[in-house]
PDB file of C-alpha atoms in Angstrom:
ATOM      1  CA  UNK A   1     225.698  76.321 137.087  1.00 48.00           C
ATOM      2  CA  UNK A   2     228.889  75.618 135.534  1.00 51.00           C
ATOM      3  CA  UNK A   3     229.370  79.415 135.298  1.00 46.00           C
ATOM      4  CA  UNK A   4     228.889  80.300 138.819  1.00 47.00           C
ATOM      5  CA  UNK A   5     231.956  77.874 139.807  1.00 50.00           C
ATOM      6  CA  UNK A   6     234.359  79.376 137.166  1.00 46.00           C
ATOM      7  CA  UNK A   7     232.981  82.649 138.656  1.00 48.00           C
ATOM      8  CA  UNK A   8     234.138  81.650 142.148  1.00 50.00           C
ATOM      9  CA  UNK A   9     237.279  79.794 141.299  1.00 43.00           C
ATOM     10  CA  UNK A  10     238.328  83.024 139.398  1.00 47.00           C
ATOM     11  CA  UNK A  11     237.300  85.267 142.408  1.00 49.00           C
ATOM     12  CA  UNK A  12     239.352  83.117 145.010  1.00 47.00           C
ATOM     13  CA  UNK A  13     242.575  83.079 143.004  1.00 43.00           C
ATOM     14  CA  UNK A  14     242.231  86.554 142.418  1.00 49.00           C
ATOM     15  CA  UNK A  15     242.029  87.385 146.593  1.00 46.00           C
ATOM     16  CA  UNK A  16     244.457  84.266 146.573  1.00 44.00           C
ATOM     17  CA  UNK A  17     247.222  86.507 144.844  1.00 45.00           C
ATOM     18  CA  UNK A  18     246.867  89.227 148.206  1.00 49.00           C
ATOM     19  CA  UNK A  19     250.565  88.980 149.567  1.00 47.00           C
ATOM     20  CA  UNK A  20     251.033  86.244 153.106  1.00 48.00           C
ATOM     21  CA  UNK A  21     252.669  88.435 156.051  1.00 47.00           C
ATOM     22  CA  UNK A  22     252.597  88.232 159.500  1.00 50.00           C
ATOM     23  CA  UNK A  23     251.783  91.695 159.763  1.00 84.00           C
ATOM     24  CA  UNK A  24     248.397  91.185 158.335  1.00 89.00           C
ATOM     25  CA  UNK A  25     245.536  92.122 160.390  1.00 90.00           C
ATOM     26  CA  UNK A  26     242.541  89.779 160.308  1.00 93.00           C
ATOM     27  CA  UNK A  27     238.889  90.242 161.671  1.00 94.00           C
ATOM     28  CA  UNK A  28     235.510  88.534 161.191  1.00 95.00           C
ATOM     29  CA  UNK A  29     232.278  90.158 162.108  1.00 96.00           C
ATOM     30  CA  UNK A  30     228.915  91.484 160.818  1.00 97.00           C
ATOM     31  CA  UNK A  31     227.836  93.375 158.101  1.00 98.00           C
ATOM     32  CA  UNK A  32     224.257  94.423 158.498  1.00 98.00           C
ATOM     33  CA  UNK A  33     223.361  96.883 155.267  1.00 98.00           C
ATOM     34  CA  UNK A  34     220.239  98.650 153.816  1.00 98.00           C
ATOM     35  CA  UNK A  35     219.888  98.760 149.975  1.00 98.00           C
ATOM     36  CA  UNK A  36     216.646 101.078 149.172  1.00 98.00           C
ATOM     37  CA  UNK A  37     215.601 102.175 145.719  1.00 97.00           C
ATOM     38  CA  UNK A  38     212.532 104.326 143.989  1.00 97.00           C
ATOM     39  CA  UNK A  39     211.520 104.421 140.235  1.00 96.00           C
ATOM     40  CA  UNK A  40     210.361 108.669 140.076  1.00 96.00           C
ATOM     41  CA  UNK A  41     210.070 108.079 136.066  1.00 95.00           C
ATOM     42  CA  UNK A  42     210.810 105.766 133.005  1.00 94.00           C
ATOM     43  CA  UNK A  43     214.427 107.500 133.161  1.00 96.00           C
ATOM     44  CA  UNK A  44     214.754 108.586 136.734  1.00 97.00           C
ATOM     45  CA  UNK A  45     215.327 106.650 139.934  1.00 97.00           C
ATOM     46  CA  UNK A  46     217.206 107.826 143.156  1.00 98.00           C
ATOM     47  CA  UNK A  47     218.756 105.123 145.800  1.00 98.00           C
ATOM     48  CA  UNK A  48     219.906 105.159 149.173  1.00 98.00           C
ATOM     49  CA  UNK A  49     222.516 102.192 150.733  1.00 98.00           C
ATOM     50  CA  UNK A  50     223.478 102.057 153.949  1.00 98.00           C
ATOM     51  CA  UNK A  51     225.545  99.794 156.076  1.00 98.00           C
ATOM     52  CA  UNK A  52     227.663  99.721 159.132  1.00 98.00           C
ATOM     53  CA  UNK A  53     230.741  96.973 159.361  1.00 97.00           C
ATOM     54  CA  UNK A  54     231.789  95.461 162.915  1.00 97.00           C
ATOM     55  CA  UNK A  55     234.609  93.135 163.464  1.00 95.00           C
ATOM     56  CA  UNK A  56     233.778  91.028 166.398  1.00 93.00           C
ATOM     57  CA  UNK A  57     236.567  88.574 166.304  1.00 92.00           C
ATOM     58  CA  UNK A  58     240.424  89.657 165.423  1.00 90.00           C
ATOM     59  CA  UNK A  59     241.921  86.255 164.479  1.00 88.00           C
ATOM     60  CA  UNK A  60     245.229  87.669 165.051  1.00 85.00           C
ATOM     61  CA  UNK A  61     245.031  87.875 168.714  1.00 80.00           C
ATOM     62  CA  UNK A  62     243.135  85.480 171.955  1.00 61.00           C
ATOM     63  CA  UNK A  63     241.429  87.983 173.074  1.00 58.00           C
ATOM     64  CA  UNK A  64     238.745  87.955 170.762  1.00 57.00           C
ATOM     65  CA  UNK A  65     236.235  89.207 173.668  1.00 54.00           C
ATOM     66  CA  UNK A  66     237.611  92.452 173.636  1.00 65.00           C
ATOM     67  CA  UNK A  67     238.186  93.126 169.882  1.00 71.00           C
ATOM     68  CA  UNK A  68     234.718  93.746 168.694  1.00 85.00           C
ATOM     69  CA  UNK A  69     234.071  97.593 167.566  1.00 91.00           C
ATOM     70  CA  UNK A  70     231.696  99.480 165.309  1.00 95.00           C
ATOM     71  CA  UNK A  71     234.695  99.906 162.654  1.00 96.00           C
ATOM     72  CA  UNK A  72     232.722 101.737 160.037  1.00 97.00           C
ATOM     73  CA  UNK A  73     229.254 103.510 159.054  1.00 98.00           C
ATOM     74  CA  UNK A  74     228.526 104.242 155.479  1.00 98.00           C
ATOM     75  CA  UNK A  75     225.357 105.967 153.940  1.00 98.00           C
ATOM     76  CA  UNK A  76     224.984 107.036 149.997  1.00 98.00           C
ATOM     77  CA  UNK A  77     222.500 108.775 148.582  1.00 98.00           C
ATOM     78  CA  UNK A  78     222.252 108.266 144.544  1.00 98.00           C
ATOM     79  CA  UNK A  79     220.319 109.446 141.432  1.00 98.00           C
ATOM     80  CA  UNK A  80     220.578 106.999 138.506  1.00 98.00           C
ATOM     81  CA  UNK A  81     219.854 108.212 135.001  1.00 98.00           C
ATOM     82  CA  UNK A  82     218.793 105.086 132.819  1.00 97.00           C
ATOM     83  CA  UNK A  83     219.834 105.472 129.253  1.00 96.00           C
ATOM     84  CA  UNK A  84     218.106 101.986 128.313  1.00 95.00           C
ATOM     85  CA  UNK A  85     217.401  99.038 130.041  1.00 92.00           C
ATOM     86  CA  UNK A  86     220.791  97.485 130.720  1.00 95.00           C
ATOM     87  CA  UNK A  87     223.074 101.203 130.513  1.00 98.00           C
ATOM     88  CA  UNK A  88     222.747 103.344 133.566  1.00 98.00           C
ATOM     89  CA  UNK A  89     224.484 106.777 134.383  1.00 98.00           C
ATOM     90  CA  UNK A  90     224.553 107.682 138.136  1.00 98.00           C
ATOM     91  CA  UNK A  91     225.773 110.381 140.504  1.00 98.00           C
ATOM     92  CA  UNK A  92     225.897 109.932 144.503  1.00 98.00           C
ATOM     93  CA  UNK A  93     227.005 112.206 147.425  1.00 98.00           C
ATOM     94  CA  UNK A  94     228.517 109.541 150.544  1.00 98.00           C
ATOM     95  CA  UNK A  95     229.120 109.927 153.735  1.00 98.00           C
ATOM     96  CA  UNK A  96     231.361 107.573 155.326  1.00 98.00           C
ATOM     97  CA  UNK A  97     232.506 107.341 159.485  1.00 97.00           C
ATOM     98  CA  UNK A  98     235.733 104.916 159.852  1.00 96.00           C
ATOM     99  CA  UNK A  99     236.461 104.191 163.603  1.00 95.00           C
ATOM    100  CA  UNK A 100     233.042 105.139 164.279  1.00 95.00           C
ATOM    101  CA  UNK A 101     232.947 105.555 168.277  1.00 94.00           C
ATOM    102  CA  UNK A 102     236.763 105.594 168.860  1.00 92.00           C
ATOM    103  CA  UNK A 103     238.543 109.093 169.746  1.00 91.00           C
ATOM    104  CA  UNK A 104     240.483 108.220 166.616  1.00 91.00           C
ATOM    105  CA  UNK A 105     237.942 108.241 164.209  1.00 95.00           C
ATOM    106  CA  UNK A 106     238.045 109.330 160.449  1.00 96.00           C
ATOM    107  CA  UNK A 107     235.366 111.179 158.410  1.00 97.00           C
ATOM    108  CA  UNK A 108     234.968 111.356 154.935  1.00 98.00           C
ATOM    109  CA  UNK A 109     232.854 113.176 152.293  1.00 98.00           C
ATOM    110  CA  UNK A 110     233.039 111.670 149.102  1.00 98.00           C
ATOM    111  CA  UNK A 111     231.116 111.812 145.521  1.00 98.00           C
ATOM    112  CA  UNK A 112     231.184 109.484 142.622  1.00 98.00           C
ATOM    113  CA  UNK A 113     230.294 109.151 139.091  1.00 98.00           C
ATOM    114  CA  UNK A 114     229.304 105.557 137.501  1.00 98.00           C
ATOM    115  CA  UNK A 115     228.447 103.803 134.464  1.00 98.00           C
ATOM    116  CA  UNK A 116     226.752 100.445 134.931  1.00 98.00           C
ATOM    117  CA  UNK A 117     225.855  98.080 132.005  1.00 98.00           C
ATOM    118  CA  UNK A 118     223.810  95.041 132.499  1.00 96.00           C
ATOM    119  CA  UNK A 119     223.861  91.478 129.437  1.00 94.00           C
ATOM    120  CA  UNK A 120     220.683  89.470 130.762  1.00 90.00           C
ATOM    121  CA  UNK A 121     221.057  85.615 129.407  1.00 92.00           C
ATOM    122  CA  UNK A 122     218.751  82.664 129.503  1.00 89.00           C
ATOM    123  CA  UNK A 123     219.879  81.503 132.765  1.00 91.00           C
ATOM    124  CA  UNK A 124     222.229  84.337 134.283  1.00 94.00           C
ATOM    125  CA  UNK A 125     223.049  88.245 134.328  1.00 96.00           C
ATOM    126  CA  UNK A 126     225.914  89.989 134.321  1.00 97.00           C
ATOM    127  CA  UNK A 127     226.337  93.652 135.406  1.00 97.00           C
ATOM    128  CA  UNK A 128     229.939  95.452 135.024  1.00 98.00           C
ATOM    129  CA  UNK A 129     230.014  98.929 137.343  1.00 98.00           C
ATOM    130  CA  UNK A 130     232.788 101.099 136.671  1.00 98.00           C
ATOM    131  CA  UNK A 131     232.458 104.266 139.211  1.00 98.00           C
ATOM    132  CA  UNK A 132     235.099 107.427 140.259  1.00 98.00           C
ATOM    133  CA  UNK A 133     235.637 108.088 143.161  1.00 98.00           C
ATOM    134  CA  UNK A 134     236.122 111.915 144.211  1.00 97.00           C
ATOM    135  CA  UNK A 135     237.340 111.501 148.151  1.00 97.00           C
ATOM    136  CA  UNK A 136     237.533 114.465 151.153  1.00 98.00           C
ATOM    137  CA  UNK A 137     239.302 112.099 153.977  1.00 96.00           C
ATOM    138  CA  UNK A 138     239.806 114.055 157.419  1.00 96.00           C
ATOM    139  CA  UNK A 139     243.776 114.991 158.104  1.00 94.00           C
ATOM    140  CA  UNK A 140     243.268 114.602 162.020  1.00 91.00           C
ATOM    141  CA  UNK A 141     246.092 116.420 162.451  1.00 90.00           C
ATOM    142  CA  UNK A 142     245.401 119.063 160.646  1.00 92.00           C
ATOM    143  CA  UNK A 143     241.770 118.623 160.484  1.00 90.00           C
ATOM    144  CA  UNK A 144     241.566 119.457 156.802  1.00 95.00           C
ATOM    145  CA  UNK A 145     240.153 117.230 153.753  1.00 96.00           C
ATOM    146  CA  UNK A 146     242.557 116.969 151.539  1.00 95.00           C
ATOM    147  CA  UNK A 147     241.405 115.471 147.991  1.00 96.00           C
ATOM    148  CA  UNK A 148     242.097 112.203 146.537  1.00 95.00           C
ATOM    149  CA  UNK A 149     240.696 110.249 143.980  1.00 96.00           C
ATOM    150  CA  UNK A 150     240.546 106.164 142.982  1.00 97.00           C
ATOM    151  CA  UNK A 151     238.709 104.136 139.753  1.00 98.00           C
ATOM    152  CA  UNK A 152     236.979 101.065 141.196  1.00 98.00           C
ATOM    153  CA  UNK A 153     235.452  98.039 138.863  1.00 98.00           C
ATOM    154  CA  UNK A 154     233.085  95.575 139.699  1.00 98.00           C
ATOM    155  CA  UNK A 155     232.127  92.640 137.796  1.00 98.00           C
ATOM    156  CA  UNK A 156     228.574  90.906 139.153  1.00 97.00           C
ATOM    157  CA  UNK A 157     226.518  88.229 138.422  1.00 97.00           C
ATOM    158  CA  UNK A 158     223.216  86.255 139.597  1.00 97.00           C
ATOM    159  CA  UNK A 159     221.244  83.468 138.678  1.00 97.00           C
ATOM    160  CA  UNK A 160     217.935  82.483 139.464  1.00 96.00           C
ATOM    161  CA  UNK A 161     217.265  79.205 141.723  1.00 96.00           C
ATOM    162  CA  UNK A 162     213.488  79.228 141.794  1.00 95.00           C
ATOM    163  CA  UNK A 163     211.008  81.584 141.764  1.00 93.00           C
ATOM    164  CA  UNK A 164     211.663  82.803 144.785  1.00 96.00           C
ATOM    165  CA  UNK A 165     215.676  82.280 145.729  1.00 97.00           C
ATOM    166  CA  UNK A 166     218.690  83.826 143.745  1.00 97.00           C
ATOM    167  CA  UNK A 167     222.130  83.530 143.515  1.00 98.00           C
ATOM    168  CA  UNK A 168     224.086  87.059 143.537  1.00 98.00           C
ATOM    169  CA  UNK A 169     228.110  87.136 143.460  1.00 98.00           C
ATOM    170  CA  UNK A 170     230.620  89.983 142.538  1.00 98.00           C
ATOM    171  CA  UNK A 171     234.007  90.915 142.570  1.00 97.00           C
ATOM    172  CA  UNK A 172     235.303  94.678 142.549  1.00 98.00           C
ATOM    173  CA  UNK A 173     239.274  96.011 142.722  1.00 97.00           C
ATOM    174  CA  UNK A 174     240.071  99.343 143.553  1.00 97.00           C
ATOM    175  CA  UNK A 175     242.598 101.279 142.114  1.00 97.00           C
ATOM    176  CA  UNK A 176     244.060 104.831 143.449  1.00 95.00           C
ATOM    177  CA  UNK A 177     244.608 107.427 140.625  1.00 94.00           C
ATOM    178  CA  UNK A 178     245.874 110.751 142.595  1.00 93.00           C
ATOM    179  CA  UNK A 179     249.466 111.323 141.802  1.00 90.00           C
ATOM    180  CA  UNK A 180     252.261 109.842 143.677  1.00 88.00           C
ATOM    181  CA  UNK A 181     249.519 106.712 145.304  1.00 85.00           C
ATOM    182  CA  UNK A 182     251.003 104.401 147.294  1.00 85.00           C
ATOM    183  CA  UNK A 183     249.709 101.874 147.200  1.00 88.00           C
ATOM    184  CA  UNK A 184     248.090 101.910 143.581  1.00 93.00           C
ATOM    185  CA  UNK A 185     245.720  98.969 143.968  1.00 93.00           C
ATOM    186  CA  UNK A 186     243.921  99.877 147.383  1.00 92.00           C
ATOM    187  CA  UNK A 187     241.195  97.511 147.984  1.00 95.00           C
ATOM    188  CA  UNK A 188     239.159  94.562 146.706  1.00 97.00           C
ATOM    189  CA  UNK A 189     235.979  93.869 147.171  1.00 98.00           C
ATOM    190  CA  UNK A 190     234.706  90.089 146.873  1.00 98.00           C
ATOM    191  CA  UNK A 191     230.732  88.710 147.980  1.00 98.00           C
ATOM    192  CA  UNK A 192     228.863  85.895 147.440  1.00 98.00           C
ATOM    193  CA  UNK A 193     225.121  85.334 148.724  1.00 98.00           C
ATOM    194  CA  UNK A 194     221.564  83.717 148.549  1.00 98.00           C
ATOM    195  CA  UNK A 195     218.437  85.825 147.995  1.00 98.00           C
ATOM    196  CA  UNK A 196     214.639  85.527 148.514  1.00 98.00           C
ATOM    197  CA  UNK A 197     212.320  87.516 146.823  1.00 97.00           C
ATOM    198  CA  UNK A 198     209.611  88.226 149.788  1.00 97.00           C
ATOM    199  CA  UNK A 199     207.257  90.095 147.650  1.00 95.00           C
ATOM    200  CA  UNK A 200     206.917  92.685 145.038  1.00 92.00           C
ATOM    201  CA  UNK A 201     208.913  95.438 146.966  1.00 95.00           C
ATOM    202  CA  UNK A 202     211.563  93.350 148.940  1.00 97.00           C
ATOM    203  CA  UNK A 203     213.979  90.874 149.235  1.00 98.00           C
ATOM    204  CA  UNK A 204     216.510  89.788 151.698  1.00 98.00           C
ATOM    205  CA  UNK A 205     220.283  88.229 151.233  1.00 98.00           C
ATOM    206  CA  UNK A 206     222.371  86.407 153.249  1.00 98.00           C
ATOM    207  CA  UNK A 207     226.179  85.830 152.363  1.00 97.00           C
ATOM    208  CA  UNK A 208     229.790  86.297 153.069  1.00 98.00           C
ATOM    209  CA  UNK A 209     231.639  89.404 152.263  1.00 98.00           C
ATOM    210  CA  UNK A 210     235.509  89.748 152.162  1.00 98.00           C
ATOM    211  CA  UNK A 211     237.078  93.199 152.339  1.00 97.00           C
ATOM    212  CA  UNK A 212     240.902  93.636 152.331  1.00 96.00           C
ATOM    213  CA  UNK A 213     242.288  97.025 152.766  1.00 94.00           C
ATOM    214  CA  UNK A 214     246.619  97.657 151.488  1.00 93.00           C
ATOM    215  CA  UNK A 215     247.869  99.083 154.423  1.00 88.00           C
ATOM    216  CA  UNK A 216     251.220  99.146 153.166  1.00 85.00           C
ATOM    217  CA  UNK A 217     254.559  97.331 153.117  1.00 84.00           C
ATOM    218  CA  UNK A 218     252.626  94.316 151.623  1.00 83.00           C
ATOM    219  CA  UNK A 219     250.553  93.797 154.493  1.00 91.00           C
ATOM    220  CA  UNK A 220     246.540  93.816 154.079  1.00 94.00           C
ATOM    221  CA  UNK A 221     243.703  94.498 156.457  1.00 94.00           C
ATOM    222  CA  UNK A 222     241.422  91.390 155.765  1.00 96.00           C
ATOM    223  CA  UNK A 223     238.049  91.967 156.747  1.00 96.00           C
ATOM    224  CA  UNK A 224     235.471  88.853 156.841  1.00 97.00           C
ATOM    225  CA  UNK A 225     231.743  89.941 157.531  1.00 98.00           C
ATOM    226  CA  UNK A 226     228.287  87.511 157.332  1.00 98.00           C
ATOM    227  CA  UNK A 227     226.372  90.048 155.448  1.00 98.00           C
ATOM    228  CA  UNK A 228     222.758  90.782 155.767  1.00 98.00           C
ATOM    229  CA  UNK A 229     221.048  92.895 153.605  1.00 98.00           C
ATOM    230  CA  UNK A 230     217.471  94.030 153.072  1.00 98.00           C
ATOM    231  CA  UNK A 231     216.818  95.138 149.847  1.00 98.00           C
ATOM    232  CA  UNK A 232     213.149  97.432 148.953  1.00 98.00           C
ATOM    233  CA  UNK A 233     212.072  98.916 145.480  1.00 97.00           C
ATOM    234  CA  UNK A 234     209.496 100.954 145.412  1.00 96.00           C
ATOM    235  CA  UNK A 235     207.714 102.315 141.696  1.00 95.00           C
ATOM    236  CA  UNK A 236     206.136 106.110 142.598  1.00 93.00           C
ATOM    237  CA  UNK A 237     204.705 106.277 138.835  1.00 89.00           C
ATOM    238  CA  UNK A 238     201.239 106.943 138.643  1.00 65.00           C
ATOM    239  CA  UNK A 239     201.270 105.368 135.493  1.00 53.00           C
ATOM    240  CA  UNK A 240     203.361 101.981 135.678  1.00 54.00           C
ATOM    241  CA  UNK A 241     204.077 101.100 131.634  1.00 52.00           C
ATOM    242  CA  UNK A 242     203.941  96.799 130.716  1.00 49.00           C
ATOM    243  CA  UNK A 243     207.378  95.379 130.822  1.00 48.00           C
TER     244      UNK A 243
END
């Protein structure tokens, strides 16, 4: 397990290294999400993630009873081409809902393109995602959708506990690519959970999520969620081939 601390001492100094201003907005909340998958062939399987974010609790502020909001709905629908079995190819369409019940909400229609390769080892695997993003995000005032686009890379890892719990972690930084971005490094991504295999088809995580958003003028929106996620796999081959 000696891996799994380096892992999380690296992670923490790198959200460490996020500028300290008073301007910063802080928020802790919920992070309920839906991660469903389907094998169609040996090559072929399509995917479909959902979540929804809400910050219950803006530490900023004492009126913590009146900050709680549905801040954001996301749903992705993905088909993954799988070259081998550690290199996958995929292509999604995403629909994402920021503000989600507020008269100043934001809608976007997005599409990305990812490459995700996978090193199993005897007691650990390690995935590294690196996905485009090709982003539509509503002007209010003008109500158009102009485009924008950002590279994103994620670095993941789990490790088995017993036969039925898991370890999962990953880190992922967010970098905007359009011309003239400001800021150039956007976002990071950083979760850590446990997971229990229930049966064949499903498993369930529990974990903490941190999400900071650059808003600018070296303040970040820092975004602490308990996430729970329900994860289901399902094999439609008539014909299931021995692994």
């Amino acid at each position: 397990m000696n891996f799994v601390r380096t892992f999380g001492i690296s992670c923490i100094i790198c959200l460490a290294v996020n500028p300290s201003n008073a301007q910063n907005i802080d928020v802790g909340g919920v992070f309920p999400t839906v991660d469903h998958s389907g094998t169609l062939t040996t090559k072929l399987d399509y995917g479909l993630y959902y979540f929804g974010s809400f910050p219950l609790v803006n530490f900023n502020t004492s009126t913590t009873s009146k900050d709680a909001y549905f801040h954001q709905i996301y749903a992705e629908q993905a088909l993954t081409y799988k070259q081998s079995e550690n290199l996958s190819f995929t292509g999604s369409y995403v629909y994402q809902r920021t503000n989600v019940l507020s008269s100043n909400y934001v809608n976007e229609n997005r599409f990305y393109l990812q490459a995700k390769l996978k090193n199993s080892f005897t007691k650990f695997t390690l995935s590294h995602r690196l996905r485009f993003d090709g982003r539509f995000i509503q002007n209010r005032a003008t109500n158009t959708y102009p485009f924008t686009h950002r590279v994103r890379y994620q670095l993941g890892f789990e490790t088995p506990i017993n036969e039925k719990l898991y370890f999962t972690a990953y880190e992922e930084v967010f970098f905007n690519t359009f011309k003239d971005a400001s800021p150039v490094y956007g976002e990071n991504w950083f979760y850590a959970a446990l997971g229990r295999k229930i049966n064949e088809r499903n498993k369930i995580e529990a974990g903490l999520l941190y999400v900071t958003w650059n808003i600018g003028n070296k303040n970040w929106f820092n975004q602490y969620y308990l996430q729970f996620t329900w994860i289901n796999h399902i094999d439609f081959r008539k014909t299931k081939t021995t692994p």
